Structures are given as structure tokens and as C-alpha cells.
Short mmCIF file of C-alpha atoms in Angstrom, two decimals:
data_model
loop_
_atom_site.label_atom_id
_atom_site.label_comp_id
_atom_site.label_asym_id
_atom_site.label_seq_id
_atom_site.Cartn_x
_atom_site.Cartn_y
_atom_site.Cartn_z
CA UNK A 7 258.34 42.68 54.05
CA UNK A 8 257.72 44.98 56.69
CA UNK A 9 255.34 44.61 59.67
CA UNK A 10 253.89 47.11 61.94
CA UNK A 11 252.29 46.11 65.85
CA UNK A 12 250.50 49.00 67.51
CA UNK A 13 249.19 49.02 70.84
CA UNK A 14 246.79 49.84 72.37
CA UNK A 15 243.99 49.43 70.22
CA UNK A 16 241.85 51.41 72.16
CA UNK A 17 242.60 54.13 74.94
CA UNK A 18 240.16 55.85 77.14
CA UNK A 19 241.55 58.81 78.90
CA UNK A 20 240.04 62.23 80.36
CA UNK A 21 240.35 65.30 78.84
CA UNK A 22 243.59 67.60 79.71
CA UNK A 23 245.01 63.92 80.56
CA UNK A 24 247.74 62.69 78.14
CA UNK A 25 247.87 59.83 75.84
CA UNK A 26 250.41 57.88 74.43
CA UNK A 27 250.22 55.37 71.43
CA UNK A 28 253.01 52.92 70.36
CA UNK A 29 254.33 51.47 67.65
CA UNK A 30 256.97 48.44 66.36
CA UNK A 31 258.30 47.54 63.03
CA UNK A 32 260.15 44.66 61.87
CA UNK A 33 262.31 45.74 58.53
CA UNK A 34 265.47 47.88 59.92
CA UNK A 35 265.72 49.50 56.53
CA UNK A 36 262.24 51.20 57.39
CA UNK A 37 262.95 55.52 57.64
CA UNK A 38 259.76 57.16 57.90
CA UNK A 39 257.43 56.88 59.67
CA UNK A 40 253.89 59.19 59.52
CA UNK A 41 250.80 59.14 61.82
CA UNK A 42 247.54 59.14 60.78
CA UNK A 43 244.42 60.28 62.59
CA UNK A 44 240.77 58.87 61.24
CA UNK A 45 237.78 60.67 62.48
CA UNK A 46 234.42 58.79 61.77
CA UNK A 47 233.70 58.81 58.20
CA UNK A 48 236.40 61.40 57.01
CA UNK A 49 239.81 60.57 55.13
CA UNK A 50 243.50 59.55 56.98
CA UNK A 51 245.13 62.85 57.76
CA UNK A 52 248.60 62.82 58.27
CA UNK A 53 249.01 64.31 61.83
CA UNK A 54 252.72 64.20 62.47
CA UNK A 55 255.56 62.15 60.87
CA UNK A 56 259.53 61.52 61.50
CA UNK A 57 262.55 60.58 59.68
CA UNK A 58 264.60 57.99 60.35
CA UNK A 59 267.77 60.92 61.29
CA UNK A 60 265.79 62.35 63.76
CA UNK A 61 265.12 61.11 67.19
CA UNK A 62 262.02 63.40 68.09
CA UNK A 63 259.55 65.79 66.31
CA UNK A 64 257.03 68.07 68.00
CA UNK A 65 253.99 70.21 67.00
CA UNK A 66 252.18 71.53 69.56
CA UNK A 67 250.78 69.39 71.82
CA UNK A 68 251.64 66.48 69.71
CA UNK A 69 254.65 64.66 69.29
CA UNK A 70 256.77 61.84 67.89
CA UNK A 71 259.74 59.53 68.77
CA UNK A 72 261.66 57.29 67.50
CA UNK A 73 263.95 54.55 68.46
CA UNK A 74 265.67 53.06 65.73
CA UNK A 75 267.58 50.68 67.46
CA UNK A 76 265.05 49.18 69.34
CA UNK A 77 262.47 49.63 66.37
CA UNK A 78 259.62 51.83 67.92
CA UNK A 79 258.10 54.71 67.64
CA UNK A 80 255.63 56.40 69.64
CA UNK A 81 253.03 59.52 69.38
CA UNK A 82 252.11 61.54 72.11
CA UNK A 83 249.18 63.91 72.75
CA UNK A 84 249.40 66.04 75.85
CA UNK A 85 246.24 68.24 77.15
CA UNK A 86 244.10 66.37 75.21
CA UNK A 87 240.53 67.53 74.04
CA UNK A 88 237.39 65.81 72.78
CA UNK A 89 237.84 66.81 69.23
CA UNK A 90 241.34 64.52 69.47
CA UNK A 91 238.53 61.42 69.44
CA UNK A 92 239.41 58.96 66.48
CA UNK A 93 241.74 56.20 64.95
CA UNK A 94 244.85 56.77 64.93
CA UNK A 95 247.27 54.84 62.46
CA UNK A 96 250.74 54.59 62.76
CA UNK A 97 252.84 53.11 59.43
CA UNK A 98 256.52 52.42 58.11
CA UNK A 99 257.38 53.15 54.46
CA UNK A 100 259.45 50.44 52.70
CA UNK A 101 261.32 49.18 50.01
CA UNK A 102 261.57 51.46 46.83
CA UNK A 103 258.45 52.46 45.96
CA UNK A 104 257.57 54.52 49.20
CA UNK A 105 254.36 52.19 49.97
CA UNK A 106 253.18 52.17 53.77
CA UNK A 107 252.65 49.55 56.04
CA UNK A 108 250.26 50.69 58.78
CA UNK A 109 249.59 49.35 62.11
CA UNK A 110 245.99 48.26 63.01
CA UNK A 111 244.63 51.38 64.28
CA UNK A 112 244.00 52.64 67.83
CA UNK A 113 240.54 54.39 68.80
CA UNK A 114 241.12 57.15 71.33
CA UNK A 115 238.20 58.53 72.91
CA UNK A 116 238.87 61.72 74.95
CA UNK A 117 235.98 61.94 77.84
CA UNK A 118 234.82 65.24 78.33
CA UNK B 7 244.57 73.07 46.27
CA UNK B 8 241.45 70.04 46.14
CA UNK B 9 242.52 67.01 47.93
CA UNK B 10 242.34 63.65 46.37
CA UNK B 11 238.72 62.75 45.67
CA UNK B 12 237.29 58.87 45.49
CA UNK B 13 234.03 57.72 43.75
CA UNK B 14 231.89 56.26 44.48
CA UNK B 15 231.71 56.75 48.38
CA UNK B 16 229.71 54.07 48.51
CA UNK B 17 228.37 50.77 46.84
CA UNK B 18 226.54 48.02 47.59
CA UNK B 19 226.57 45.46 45.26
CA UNK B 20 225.90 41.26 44.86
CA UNK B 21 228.43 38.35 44.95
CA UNK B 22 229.52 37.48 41.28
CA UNK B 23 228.81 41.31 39.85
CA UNK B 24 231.61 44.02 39.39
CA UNK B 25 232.40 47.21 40.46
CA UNK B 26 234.67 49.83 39.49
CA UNK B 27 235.93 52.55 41.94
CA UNK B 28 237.78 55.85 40.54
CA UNK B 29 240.30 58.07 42.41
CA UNK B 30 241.35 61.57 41.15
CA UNK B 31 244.54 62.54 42.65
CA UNK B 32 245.82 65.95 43.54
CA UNK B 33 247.40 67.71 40.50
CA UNK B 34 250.61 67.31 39.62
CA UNK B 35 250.94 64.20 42.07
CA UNK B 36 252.48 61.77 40.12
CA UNK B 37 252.50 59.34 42.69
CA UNK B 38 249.41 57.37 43.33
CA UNK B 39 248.55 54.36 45.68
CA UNK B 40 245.75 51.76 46.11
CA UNK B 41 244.80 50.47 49.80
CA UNK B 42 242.18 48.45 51.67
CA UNK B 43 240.90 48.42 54.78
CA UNK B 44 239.14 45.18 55.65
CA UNK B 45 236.84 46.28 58.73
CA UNK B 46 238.66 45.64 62.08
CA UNK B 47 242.06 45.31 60.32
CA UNK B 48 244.78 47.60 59.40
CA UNK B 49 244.92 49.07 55.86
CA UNK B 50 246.97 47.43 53.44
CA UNK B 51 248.94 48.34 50.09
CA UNK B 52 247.25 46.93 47.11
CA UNK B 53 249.34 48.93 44.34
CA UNK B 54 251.23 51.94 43.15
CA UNK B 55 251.93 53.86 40.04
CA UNK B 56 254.10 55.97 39.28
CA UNK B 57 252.32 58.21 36.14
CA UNK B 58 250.53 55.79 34.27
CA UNK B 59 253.19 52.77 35.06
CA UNK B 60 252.50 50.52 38.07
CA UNK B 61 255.19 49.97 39.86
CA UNK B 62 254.60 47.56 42.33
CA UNK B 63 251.42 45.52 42.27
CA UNK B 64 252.73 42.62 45.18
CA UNK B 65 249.25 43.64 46.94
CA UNK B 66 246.49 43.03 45.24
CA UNK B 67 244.94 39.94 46.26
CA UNK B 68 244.36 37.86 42.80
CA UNK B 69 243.72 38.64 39.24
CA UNK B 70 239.75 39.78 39.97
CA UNK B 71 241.42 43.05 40.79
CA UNK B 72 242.82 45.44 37.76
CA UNK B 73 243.60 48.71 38.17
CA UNK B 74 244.37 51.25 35.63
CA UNK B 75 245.93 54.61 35.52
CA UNK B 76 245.41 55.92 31.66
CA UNK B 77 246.86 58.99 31.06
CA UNK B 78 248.78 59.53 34.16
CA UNK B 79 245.44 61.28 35.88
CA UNK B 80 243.24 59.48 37.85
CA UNK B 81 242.62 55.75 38.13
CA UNK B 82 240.47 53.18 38.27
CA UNK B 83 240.08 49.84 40.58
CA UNK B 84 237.99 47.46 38.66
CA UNK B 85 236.66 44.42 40.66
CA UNK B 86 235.35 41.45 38.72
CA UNK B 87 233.58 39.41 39.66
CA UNK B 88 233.18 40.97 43.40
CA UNK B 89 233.58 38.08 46.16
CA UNK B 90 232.34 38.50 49.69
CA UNK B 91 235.95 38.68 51.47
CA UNK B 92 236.21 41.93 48.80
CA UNK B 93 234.17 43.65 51.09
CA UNK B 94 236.17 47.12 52.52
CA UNK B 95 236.73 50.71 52.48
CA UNK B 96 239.06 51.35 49.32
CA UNK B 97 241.77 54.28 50.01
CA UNK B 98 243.52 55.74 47.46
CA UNK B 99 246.37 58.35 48.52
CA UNK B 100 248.87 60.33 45.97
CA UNK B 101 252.02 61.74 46.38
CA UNK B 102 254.04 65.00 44.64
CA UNK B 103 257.52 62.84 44.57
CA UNK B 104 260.16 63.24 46.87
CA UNK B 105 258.13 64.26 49.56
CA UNK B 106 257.25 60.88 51.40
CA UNK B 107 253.74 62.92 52.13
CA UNK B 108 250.99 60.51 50.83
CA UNK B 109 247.35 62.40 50.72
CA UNK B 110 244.30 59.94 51.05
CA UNK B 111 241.19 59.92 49.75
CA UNK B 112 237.95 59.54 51.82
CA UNK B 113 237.74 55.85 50.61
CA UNK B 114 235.12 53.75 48.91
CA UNK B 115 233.28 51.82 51.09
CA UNK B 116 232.39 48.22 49.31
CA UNK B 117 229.87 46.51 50.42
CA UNK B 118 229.79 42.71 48.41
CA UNK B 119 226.43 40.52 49.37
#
């Protein structure tokens, strides 16, 4: 099956810094990939996600790469603000019925 | 359009007794998943259906857990009898087909004593 290592699993930065979150996966045959973000109490919303034919996808100030032959993917948030405080989850969809595999989570907390 | 909505958002209930959480998908999703989060680890697949067929039930943990999707609408997660290590926040998230896009829930939080 597939597995998914995320680091770090927490990141402190300052607000208008940047902050970058990455992610592994283990099953080559792995091609998309969506990011999560968890604010405290409220659902998963998907933030950003990428395809496994496309290198790099941007929106805004966030953004999304992926390297499939080294198997990682990474999401980027530039100029960040307080309300970008929460868990992020990154996750690989698998095998034939579309079901994710997340990482474990990574708690961002933007100082103001 | 209404997102997919999860009761109960919370329970509480004691080792041995069981508990049965219901998602309502977005309409039209055919597509609906079952995941947990155990606290501090990442969430994890439990099952799918496709319509009222399951199609891939390789994550739920043992045969306490049933889950049921009658009717193609919503489903249930029945838990019986509840255990300690059951102890999570339950995510459901559905999916139109042939979008990859899967919508969660705001979870059940279970809380086994």
C-alpha cells in the first residue's frame, strides 16, 4: 500500500515570512496528490492539489510541486498571515478506488 | 450547494456500548468514504462505496465496525461494542466521480470510556 511521511510536524514562522511543508510517498503508481488545511474544530478543506502530469500548480500565494521521480511533493505559502494558522495534511490517492493516504499533519502557526 | 454533513458531532459513550455515526453526502456524489483520525496520528481510510456498494473495505479495523450505505444516500458507521482504542474523530468525505475532489465532513468526534 501506499505510505505518506510529512515533515515538519510543526512550523513556527512570522507573518509575511514564507513556509514550506513537505511531503514523500512510497507507491510510484500514486498521481494525485491534494492538500488539506484543518483549522481548529472545522472540516479538511482541500487547499490546493496536483496531478501526477504536472510539475507545479499555483494559486495565489500558495503553491504545489511535485517530483515524481524522487517521490515528493511540497506546498508552499508565501506572505503568510495569521488566518493561514492550522493543520495542514498532505495525501496520495491509490489503487482503484481513489482512497487517500494522508501524511500526519503539520500545525503551522503564523505569529503576528 | 450544502457540504457533506456528519452526526453526531459529538459522543461520549462507555466501553462495551455502541454507537452509530451518520454522514449525508453532497447530492449527487456518488462517491463516499469513511476515515479516522486517532488523536496525534494521521487520518486513515476505513472504507468506500461507490452508491450503495462498498467497494473497498481493507480499512476498517475488525468486524465491531459495519457500515452501511442503503439507498445510495447517506450512511451509517455502526460501532459495536465500542472499545477504548475506538476512540477518534470520524471523517466522512464524498466525491461527484471523476473528479478526484473528495469533500469532508466536519467529523464525529468519539469519545469511548
Amino acid at each position: 500500500g501506499e505510505n505518506v511521511e510529512q515533515h515538519p510536524s510543526t512550523l513556527s514562522v512570522q507573518e509575511g515570512d514564507s513556509a514550506v511543508i513537505k511531503c514523500t510517498y512510497s507507491d510510484s503508481a500514486s498521481n494525485y496528490f491534494p492538500w488539506y488545511k484543518q483549522e481548529l474544530g472545522k472540516r479538511p478543506q482541500l487547499i490546493i492539489d496536483i496531478r501526477s502530469n504536472v510539475g507545479e500548480k499555483k494559486d495565489q500565494r500558495i503553491a504545489v510541486t511535485l517530483n515524481k521521480t524522487a517521490k515528493h511533493f511540497s506546498l508552499h505559502i508565501t506572505e503568510t498571515q495569521p488566518e493561514d494558522s492550522a493543520v495542514y495534511f498532505c495525501a496520495a490517492e491509490w489503487g482503484s478506488n481513489y482512497k487517500l493516504t494522508f501524511g500526519k499533519g503539520t500545525l503551522l502557526t503564523v505569529n503576528p | 450547494e450544502a457540504g457533506v454533513t456528519q452526526f453526531p458531532s459529538h459522543s461520549v459513550i462507555e466501553k462495551g456500548q455502541t454507537v452509530t455515526l451518520r454522514c449525508d453526502p453532497i447530492s449527487g456524489h456518488d462517491n463516499l468514504y469513511w476515515y479516522r483520525r486517532v488523536m496525534g496520528k494521521e487520518i486513515k481510510f476505513l472504507l468506500h462505496f461507490v452508491k450503495e456498494s462498498k467497494q473497498d473495505e481493507s480499512g476498517m479495523p475488525n468486524n465491531r465496525f459495519l457500515a452501511e450505505r442503503t439507498g445510495g444516500t447517506y450512511s451509517t458507521l455502526k460501532v459495536q461494542p465500542a472499545e477504548l482504542e475506538d476512540s477518534g474523530v470520524y471523517f466522512c468525505a464524498t466525491e461527484r466521480g471523476g473528479t478526484d475532489t473528495q469533500y469532508f465532513g466536519p467529523g464525529t468526534r468519539l469519545t469511548v470510556l
